[in-house]
Coordinates of C-alpha atoms and ligand atoms in Angstrom, one line a residue:
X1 CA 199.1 88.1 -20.0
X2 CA 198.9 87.1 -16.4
X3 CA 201.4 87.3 -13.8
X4 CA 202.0 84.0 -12.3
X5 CA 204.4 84.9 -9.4
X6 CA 206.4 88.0 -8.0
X7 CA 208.5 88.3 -4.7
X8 CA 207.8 92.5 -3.5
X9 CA 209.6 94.5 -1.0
X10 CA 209.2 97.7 -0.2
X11 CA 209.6 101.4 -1.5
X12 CA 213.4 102.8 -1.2
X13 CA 212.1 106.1 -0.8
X14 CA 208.4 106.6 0.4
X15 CA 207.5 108.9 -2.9
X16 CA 206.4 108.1 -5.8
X17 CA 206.0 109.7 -8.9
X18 CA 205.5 108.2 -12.1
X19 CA 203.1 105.0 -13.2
X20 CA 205.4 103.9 -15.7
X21 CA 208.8 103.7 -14.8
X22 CA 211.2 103.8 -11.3
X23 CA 210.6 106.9 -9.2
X24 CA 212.1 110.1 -10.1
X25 CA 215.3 110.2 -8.2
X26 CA 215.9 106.4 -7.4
X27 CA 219.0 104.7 -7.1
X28 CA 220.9 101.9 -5.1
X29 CA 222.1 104.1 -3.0
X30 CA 225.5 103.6 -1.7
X31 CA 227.1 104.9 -4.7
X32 CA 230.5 106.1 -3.7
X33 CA 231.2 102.6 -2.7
X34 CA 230.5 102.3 -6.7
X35 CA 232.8 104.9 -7.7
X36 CA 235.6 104.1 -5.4
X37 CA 235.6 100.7 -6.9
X38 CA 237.0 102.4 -10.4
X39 CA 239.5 104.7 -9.0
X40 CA 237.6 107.7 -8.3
X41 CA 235.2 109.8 -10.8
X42 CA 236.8 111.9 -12.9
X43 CA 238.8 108.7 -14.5
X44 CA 235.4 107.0 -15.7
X45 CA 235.4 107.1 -19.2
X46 CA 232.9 109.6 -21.0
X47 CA 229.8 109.7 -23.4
X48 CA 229.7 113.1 -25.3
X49 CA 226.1 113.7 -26.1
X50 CA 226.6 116.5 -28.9
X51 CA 224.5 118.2 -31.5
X52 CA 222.9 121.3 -32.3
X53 CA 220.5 123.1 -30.2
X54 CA 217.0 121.5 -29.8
X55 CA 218.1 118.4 -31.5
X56 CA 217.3 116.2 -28.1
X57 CA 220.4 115.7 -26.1
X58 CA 218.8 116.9 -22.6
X59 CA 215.7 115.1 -23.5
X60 CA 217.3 111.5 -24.2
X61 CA 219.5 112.1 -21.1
X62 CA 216.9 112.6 -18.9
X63 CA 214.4 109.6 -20.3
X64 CA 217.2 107.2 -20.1
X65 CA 218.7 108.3 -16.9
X66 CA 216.2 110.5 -14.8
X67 CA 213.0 108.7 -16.1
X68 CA 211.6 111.8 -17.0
X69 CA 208.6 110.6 -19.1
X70 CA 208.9 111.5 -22.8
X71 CA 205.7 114.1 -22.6
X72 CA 207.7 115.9 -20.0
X73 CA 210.6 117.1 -22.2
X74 CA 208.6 120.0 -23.9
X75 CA 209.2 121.9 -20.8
X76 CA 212.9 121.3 -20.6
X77 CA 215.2 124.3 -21.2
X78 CA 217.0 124.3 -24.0
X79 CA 221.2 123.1 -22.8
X80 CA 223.0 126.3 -22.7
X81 CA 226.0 125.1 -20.6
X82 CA 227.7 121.8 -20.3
X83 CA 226.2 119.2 -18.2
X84 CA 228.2 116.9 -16.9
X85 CA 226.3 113.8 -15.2
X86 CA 227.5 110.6 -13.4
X87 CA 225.6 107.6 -14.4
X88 CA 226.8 105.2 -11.5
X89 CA 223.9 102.6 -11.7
X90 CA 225.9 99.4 -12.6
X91 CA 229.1 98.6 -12.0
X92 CA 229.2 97.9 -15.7
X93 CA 227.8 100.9 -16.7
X94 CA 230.0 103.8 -14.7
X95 CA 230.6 107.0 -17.1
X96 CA 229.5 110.6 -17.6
X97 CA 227.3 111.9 -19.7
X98 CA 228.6 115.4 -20.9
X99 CA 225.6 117.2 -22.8
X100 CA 227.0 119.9 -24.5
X101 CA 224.7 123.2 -25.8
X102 CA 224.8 123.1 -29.6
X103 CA 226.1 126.6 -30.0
X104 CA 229.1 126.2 -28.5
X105 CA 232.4 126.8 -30.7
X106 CA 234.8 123.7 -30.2
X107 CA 237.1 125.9 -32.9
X108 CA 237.7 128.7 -30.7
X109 CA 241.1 128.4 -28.9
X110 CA 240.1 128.8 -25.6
X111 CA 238.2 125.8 -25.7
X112 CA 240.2 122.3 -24.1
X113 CA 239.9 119.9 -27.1
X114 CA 242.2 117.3 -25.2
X115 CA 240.4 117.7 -22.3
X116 CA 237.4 117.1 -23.9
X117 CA 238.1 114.4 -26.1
X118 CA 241.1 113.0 -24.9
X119 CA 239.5 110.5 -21.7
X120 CA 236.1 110.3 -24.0
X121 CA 234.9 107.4 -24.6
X122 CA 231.7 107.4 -26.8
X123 CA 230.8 110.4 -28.6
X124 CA 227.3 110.7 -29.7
X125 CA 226.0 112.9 -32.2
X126 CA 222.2 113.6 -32.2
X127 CA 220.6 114.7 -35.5
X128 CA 216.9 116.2 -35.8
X129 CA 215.7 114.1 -38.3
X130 CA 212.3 115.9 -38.5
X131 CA 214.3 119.4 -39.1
X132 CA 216.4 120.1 -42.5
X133 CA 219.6 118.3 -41.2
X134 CA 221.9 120.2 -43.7
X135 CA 223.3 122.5 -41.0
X136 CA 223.6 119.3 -38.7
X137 CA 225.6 117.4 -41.0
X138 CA 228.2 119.8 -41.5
X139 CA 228.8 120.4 -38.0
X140 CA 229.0 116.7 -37.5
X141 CA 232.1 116.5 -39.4
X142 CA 233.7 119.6 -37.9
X143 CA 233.1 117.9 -34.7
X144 CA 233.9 114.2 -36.0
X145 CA 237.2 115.4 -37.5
X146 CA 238.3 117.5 -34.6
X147 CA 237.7 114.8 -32.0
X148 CA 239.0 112.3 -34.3
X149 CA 242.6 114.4 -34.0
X150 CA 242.9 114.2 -30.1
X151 CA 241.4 110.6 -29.8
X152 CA 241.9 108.2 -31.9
X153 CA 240.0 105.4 -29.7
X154 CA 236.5 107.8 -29.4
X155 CA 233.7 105.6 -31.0
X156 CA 231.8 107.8 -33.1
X157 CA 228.0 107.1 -33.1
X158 CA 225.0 109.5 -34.6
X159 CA 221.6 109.1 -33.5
X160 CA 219.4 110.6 -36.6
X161 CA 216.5 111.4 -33.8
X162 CA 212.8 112.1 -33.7
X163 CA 211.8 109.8 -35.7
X164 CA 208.8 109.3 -34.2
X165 CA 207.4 111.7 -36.7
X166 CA 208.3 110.2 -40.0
X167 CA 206.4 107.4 -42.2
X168 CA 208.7 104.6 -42.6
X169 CA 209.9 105.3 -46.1
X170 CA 210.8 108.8 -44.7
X171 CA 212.9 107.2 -41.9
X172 CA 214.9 104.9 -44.4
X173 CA 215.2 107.8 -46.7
X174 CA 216.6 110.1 -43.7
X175 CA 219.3 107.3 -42.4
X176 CA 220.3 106.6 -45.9
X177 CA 221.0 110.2 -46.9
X178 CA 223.0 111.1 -43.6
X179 CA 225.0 108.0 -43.6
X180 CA 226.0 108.6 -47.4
X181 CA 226.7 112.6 -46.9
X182 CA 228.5 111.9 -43.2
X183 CA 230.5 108.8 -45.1
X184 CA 231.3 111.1 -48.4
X185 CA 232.3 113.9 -46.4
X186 CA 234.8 111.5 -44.5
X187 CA 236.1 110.5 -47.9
X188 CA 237.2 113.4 -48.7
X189 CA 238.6 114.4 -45.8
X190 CA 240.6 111.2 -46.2
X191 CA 239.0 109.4 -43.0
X192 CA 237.2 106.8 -44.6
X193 CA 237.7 103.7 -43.1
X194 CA 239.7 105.3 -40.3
X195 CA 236.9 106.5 -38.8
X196 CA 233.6 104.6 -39.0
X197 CA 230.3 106.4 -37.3
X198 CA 227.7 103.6 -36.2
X199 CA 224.4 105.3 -37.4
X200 CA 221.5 104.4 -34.9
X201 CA 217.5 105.6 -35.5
X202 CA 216.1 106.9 -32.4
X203 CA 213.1 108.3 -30.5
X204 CA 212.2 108.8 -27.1
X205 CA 208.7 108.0 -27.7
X206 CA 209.7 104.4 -28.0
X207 CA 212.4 101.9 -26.8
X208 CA 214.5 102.5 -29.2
X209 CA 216.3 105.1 -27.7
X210 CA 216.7 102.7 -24.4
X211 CA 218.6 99.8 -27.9
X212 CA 220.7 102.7 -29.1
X213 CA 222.2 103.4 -26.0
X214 CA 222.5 100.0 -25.2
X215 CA 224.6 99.5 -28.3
X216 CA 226.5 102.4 -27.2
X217 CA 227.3 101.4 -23.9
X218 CA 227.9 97.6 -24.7
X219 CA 230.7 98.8 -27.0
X220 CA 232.3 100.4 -23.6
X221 CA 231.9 97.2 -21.5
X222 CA 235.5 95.2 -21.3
X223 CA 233.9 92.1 -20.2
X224 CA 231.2 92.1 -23.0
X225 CA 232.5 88.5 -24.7
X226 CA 233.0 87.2 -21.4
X227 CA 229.2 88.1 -20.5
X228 CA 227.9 87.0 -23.8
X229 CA 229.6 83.8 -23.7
X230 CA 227.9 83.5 -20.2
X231 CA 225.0 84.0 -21.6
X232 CA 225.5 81.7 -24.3
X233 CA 225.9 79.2 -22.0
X234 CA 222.7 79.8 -19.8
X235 CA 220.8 79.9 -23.3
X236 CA 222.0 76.7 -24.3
X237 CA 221.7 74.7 -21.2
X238 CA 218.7 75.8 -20.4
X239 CA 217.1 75.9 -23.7
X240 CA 215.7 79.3 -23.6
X241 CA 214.9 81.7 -26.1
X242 CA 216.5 84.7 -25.7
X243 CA 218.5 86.2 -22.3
X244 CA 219.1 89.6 -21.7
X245 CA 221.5 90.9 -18.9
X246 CA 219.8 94.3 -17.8
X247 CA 220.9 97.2 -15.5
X248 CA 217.1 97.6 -14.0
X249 CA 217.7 101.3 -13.5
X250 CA 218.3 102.9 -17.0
X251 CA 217.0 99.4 -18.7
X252 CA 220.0 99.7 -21.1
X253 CA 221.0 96.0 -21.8
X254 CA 224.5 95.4 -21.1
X255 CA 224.7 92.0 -22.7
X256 CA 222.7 89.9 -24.1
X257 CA 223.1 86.5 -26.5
X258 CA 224.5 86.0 -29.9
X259 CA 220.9 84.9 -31.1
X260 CA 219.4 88.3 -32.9
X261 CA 217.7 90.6 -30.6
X262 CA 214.1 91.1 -32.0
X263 CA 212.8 94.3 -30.5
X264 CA 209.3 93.5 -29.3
X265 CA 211.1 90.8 -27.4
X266 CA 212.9 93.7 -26.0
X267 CA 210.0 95.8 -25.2
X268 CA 208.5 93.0 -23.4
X269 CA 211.4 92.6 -21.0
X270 CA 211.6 96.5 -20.4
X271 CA 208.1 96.4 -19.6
X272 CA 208.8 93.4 -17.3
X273 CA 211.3 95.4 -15.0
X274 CA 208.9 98.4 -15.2
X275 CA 205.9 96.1 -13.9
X276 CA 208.4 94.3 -11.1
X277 CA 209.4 97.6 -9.7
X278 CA 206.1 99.6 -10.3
X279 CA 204.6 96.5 -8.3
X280 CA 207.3 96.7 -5.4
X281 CA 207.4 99.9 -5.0
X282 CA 203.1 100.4 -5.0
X283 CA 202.7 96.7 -3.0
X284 CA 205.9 96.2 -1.4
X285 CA 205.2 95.8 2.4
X286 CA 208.1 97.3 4.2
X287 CA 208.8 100.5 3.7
X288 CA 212.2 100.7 4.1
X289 CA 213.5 97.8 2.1
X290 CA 214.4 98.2 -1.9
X291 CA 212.2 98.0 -4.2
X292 CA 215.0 95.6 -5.9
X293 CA 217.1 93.2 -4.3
X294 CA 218.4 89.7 -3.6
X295 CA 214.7 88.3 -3.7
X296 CA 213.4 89.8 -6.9
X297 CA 212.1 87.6 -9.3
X298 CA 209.1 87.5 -11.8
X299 CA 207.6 85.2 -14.2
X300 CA 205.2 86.7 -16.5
X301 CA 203.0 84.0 -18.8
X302 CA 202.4 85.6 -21.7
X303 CA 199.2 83.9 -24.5
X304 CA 201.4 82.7 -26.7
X305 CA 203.1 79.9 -24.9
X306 CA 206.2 82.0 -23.8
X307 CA 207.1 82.9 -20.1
X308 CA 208.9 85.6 -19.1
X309 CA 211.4 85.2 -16.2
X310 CA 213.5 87.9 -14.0
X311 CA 216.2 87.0 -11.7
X312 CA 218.1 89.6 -9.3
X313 CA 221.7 89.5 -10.2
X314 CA 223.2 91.5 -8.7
X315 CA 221.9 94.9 -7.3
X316 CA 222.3 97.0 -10.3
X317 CA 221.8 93.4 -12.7
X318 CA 219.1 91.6 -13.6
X319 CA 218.8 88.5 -15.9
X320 CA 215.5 88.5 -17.8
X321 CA 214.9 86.0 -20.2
X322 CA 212.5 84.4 -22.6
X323 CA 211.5 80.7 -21.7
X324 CA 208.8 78.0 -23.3
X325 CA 206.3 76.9 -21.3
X326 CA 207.2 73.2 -21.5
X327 CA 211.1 74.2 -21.2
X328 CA 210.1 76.1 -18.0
X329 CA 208.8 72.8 -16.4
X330 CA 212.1 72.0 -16.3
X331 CA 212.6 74.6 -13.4
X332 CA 215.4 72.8 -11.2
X333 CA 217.6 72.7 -14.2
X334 CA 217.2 76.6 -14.9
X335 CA 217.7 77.0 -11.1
X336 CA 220.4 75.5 -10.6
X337 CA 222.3 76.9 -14.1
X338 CA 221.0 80.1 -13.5
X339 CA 222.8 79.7 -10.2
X340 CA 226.2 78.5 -12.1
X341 CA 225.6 81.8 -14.4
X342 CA 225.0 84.3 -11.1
X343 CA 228.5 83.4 -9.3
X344 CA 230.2 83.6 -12.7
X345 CA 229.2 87.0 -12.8
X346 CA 230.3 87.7 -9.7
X347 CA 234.0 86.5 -10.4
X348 CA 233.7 88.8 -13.3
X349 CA 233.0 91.9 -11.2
X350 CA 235.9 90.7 -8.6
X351 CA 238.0 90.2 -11.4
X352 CA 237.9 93.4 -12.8
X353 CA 237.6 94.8 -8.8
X354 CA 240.9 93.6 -8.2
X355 CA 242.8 94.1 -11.5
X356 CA 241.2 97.3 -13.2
X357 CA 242.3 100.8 -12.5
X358 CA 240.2 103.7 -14.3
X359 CA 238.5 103.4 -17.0
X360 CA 240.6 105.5 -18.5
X361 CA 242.0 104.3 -21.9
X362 CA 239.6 102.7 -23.3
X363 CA 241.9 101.8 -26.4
X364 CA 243.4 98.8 -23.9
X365 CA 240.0 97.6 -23.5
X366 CA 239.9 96.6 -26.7
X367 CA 243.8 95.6 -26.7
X368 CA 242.9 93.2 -23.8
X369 CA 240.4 91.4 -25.5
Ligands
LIG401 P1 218.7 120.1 -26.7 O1 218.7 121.6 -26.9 O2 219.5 119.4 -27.7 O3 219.0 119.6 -25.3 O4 217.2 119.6 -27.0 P2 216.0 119.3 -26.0 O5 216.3 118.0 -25.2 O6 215.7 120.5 -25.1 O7 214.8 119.0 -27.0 C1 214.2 119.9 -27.8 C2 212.8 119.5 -28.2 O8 212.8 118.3 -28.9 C3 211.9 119.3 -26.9 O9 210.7 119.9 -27.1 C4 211.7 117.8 -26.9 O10 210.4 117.4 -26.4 C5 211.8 117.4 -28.4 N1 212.3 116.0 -28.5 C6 213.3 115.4 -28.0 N2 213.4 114.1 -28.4 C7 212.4 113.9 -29.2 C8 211.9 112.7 -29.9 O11 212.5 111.6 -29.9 N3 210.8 112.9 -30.7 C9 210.1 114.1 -30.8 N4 209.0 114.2 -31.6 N5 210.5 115.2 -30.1 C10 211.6 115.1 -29.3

């Protein structure tokens, strides 16, 4: 691979602490403007991250969120309280993240059920797939069923976890036994089809953790068939291969388009942001400028004919896509759609500025569209 071009500015904050990924600590800055935009924090909708003790929650908070590098997690205490975090990084992407200590008793009376479910938006279950899941599983549907009372509107996903350590076969195995117990005990608790868990395979060792959340967070997003039609439309005009709309901070992809996302091609364009910032922050020359801004842009020439090629959207957005070479000739045409695709956006985000209260319910979303 060689890079072919790459506008740099400068390091936000002056430190820098990890090779592979945006500093420890980094952000956009400015981020009550953010949360003023949706009515104030407490109304933003909320990911539960739940499961039992040691099953990963603090660990895939902090590698999608803090950039803690995966090594770095053995040393993390284990959650014994709630931790409630704001993830205010895009303007698409404005929730908490509650991690919840496994042992706590959502049975015992004292404990706020509506309060905790009722504004919830996505809960996620994690499962240790490398432990004996039995014990998991049943508190999975306690937890589904009680949440499933207060909320109706929750979207219910499990993340069967650490599967980094299994063969393949085991992996399949693992999913398919969880998803047929989870789905059985439903059945008999009469919530089949009333209440359908997505079932994700995760592992902060690799990106998949970065695709599960995606998936979980794209299910949040109002304006998802509005952006995906966007994208369509870039795709098609353009003639490119694939186009991902990324929030550079957490690299979750917010939207993407309707062609099938292939995950190597969605390694490649996480490592692409992590090169662009990585080379801004080390090379940028002035110091005070951001690290990502109106000016970023990349193109990456990869051996086998395909170009990779990042545009700034917005400040928490970026568009990275994969072009041909001999479509990529056509540059004025991609500039000037790409253009087209950029304002769009924008009216999206002053649409919903204008219009949107909280994030509160997000059964309307899905009413509205
Ligand atoms: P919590 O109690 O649910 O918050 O669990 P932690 O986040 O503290 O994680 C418990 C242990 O699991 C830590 O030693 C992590 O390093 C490890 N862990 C977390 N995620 C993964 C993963 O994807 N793969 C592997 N192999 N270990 C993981």
């Amino acid at each position: 691979r060689s890079i072919v071009t790459m506008s740099l500015n400068g390091d936000p904050s002056g430190s820098y602490h990890e090779v592979d990924s945006f500093p420890e600590g980094y952000n956009y800055g400015d981020e009550d403007e953010v949360i003023g935009a949706v009515g104030g924090v407490e109304n933003k909708p909320r990911i539960l991250l739940m499961g039992l003790r040691r099953s990963g929650k603090s660990s895939i908070q902090k590698v999608v969120f803090h950039k803690l590098s995966p090594n770095e997690t053995l040393f993390l205490e284990s959650t014994s309280k709630v931790v409630k975090d704001d993830i205010n990084n895009s303007s698409f992407v404005q929730f908490q993240v509650w991690d919840f200590p496994g042992q706590i008793d959502f049975f015992d009376p004292t404990f706020d059920s509506e309060q905790i479910f009722g504004s919830c938006g996505s809960l996620i279950f994690v499962i240790d797939a490398q432990d004996d899941y039995r014990q998991a599983l049943i508190r999975l549907h306690q937890t589904l069923t009680k949440a499933f009372q207060v909320n109706q509107n929750i979207k219910f996903e499990v993340f069967i976890h650490k599967v980094d350590g299994l063969s393949d076969d085991r992996k399949w195995e693992a999913q398919r036994d969880i998803q047929t117990k989870a789905t059985c005990d439903l059945a008999d608790a009469g919530l089949d089809g009333l209440l359908r868990p997505s079932f994700y395979l995760t592992s902060i060792y690799d990106h998949s953790i970065f695709e599960a959340f995606s998936r979980v967070v794209q299910k949040l997003i109002p304006q998802l068939p509005t952006l995906e039609n966007l994208l369509n439309i870039l795709v098609s005009n353009c003639g490119l291969e694939k186009a991902f709309l990324f929030d550079v901070v957490s690299k979750i992809y917010i939207a993407t388009d309707s062609s099938p996302v292939d995950m190597l091609s969605y390694e490649l364009c996480c490592d692409m942001i992590d090169v662009v910032i990585d080379v801004s922050c080390i090379y940028g020359d002035d110091v005070e400028a951001c690290a990502y801004d109106q000016q970023s842009a990349s193109i990456i020439k990869l051996s086998n004919g395909v170009i990779l090629y990042l545009r700034e959207v917005n400040r928490f957005l970026a568009l990275v896509c994969l072009i041909r070479e001999e479509v990529f000739e056509r540059q004025g045409l991609i500039e000037y759609n790409f253009h087209c695709f950029r304002e769009s956006i924008q009216q999206v985000f002053e649409v919903r500025r204008k219009t949107q209260g909280p994030l509160t319910s997000l059964g309307s979303y899905s009413d509205d569209n």
